[in-house]
Short mmCIF file of C-alpha atoms in Angstrom, two decimals:
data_model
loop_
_atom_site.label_atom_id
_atom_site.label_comp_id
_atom_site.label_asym_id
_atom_site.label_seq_id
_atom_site.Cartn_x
_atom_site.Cartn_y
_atom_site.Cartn_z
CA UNK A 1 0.00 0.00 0.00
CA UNK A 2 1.36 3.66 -1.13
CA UNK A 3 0.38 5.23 1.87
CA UNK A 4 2.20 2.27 4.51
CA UNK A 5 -0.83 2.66 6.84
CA UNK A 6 -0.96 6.31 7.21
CA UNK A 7 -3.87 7.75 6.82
CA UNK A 8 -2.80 11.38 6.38
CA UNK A 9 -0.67 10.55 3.54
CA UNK A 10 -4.36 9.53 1.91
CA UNK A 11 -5.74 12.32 3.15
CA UNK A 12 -2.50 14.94 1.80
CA UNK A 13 -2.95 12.63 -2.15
CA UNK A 14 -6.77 13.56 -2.00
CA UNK A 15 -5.75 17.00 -1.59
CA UNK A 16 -2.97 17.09 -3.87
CA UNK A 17 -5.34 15.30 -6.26
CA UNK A 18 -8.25 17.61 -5.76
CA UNK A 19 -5.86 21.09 -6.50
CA UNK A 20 -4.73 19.04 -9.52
CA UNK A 21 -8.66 18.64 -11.05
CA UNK A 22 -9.26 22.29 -9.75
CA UNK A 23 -6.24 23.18 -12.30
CA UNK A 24 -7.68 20.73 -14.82
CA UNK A 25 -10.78 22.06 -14.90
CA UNK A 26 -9.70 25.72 -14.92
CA UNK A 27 -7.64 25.62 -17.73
CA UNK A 28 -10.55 23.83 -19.90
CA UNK A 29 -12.88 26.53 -19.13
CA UNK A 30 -10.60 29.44 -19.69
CA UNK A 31 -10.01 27.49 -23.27
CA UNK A 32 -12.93 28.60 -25.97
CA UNK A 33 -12.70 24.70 -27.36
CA UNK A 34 -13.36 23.00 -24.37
CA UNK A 35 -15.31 25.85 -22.44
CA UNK A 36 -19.28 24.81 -21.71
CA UNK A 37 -18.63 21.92 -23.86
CA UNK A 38 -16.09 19.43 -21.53
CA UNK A 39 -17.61 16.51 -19.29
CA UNK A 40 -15.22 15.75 -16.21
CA UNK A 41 -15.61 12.11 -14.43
CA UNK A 42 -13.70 10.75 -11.27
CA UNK A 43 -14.10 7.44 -10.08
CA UNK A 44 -12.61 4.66 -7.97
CA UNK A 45 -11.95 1.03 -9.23
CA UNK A 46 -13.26 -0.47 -5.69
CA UNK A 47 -14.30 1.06 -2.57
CA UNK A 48 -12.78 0.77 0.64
CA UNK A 49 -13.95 -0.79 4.19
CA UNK A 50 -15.59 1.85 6.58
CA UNK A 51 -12.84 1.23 10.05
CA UNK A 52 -10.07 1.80 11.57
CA UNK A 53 -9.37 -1.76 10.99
CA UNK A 54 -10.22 -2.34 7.54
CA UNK A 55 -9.79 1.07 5.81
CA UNK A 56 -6.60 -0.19 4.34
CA UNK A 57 -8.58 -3.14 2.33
CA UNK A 58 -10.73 -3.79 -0.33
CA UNK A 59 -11.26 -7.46 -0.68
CA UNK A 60 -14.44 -9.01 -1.02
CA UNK A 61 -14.91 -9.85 2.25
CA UNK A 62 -14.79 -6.14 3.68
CA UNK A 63 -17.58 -4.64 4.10
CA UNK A 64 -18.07 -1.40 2.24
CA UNK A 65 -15.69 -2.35 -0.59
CA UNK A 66 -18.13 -3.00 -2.90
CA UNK A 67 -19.28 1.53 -2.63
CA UNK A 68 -17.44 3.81 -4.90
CA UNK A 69 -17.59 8.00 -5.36
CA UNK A 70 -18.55 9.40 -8.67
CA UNK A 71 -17.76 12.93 -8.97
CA UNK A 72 -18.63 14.63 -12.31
CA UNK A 73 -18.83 17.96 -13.80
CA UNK A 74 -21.05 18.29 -17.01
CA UNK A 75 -22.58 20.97 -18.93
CA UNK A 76 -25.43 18.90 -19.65
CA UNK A 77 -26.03 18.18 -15.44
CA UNK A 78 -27.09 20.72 -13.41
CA UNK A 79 -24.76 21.35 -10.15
CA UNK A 80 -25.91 19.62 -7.30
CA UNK A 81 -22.67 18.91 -4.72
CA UNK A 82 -22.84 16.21 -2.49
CA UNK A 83 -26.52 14.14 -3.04
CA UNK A 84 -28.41 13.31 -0.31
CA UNK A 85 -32.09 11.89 -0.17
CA UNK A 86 -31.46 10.71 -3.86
CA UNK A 87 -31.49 7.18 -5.11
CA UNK A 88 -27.89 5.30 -5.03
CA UNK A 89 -25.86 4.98 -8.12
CA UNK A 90 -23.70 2.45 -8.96
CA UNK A 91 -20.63 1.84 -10.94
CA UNK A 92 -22.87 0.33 -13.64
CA UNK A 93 -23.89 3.53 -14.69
CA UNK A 94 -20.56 5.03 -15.56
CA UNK A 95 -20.21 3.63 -19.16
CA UNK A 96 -24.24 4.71 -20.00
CA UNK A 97 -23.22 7.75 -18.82
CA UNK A 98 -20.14 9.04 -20.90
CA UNK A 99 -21.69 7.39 -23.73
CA UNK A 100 -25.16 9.68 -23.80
CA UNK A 101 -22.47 12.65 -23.06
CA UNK A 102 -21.24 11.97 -26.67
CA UNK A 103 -24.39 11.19 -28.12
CA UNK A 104 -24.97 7.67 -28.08
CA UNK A 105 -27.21 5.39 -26.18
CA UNK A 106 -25.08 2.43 -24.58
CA UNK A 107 -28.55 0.68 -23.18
CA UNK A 108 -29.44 -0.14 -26.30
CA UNK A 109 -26.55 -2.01 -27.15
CA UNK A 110 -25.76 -3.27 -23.28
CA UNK A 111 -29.22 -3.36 -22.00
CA UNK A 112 -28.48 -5.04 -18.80
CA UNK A 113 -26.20 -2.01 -17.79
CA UNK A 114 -26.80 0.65 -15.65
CA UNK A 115 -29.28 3.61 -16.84
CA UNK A 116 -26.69 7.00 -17.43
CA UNK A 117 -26.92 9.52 -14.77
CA UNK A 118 -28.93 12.44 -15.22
#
């Protein structure tokens, strides 16, 4: 493991990570090519477990390995931070949803896949 059981190093890559997407995302909206018309999505291969104990794993057996974060910025979703009270997505979604960004409907193709996010 990168961080060799520290949890602040975790915390200091989320941070350097989030200043990095801040600059990302800056510099694609100050550009008159990407501007209004760039979709931005950040995901995680697997969750992680929820303890002290187990925040370090991500087998099967670990409870709370199986949740991931989406984060996305889109000029076709309206901003809505963190969502609470709405119904859980799920990584099954993620390919429906950059596909109807460009255009095309993956469901119809993959129809046992998750329905894009909207």
């Amino acid at each position: 493991m990168g961080a060799r059981r520290r949890y602040d190093l975790v915390l200091n890559a989320y941070a350097r990570l989030d200043a990095y997407l801040k600059e990302l995302w800056t510099w694609l909206q100050g550009q008159p090519g990407y501007r209004g018309r760039t979709h931005l999505l950040i995901t995680t291969d697997h969750g992680r477990g929820h303890t002290p104990q187990d925040w370090r794993h991500h087998r099967s057996t670990v409870e709370g390995s199986e949740s991931v974060w989406i984060a996305f910025a889109s000029p076709r979703m309206a901003r809505r931070g963190e969502w609470h009270d709405a119904p859980a997505l799920s990584s099954s979604q993620i390919a429906a949803t950059l596909a109807n960004w460009m255009g095309v409907d993956w469901n119809a193709e993959h129809p046992s896949a998750g329905a894009p996010i909207r």
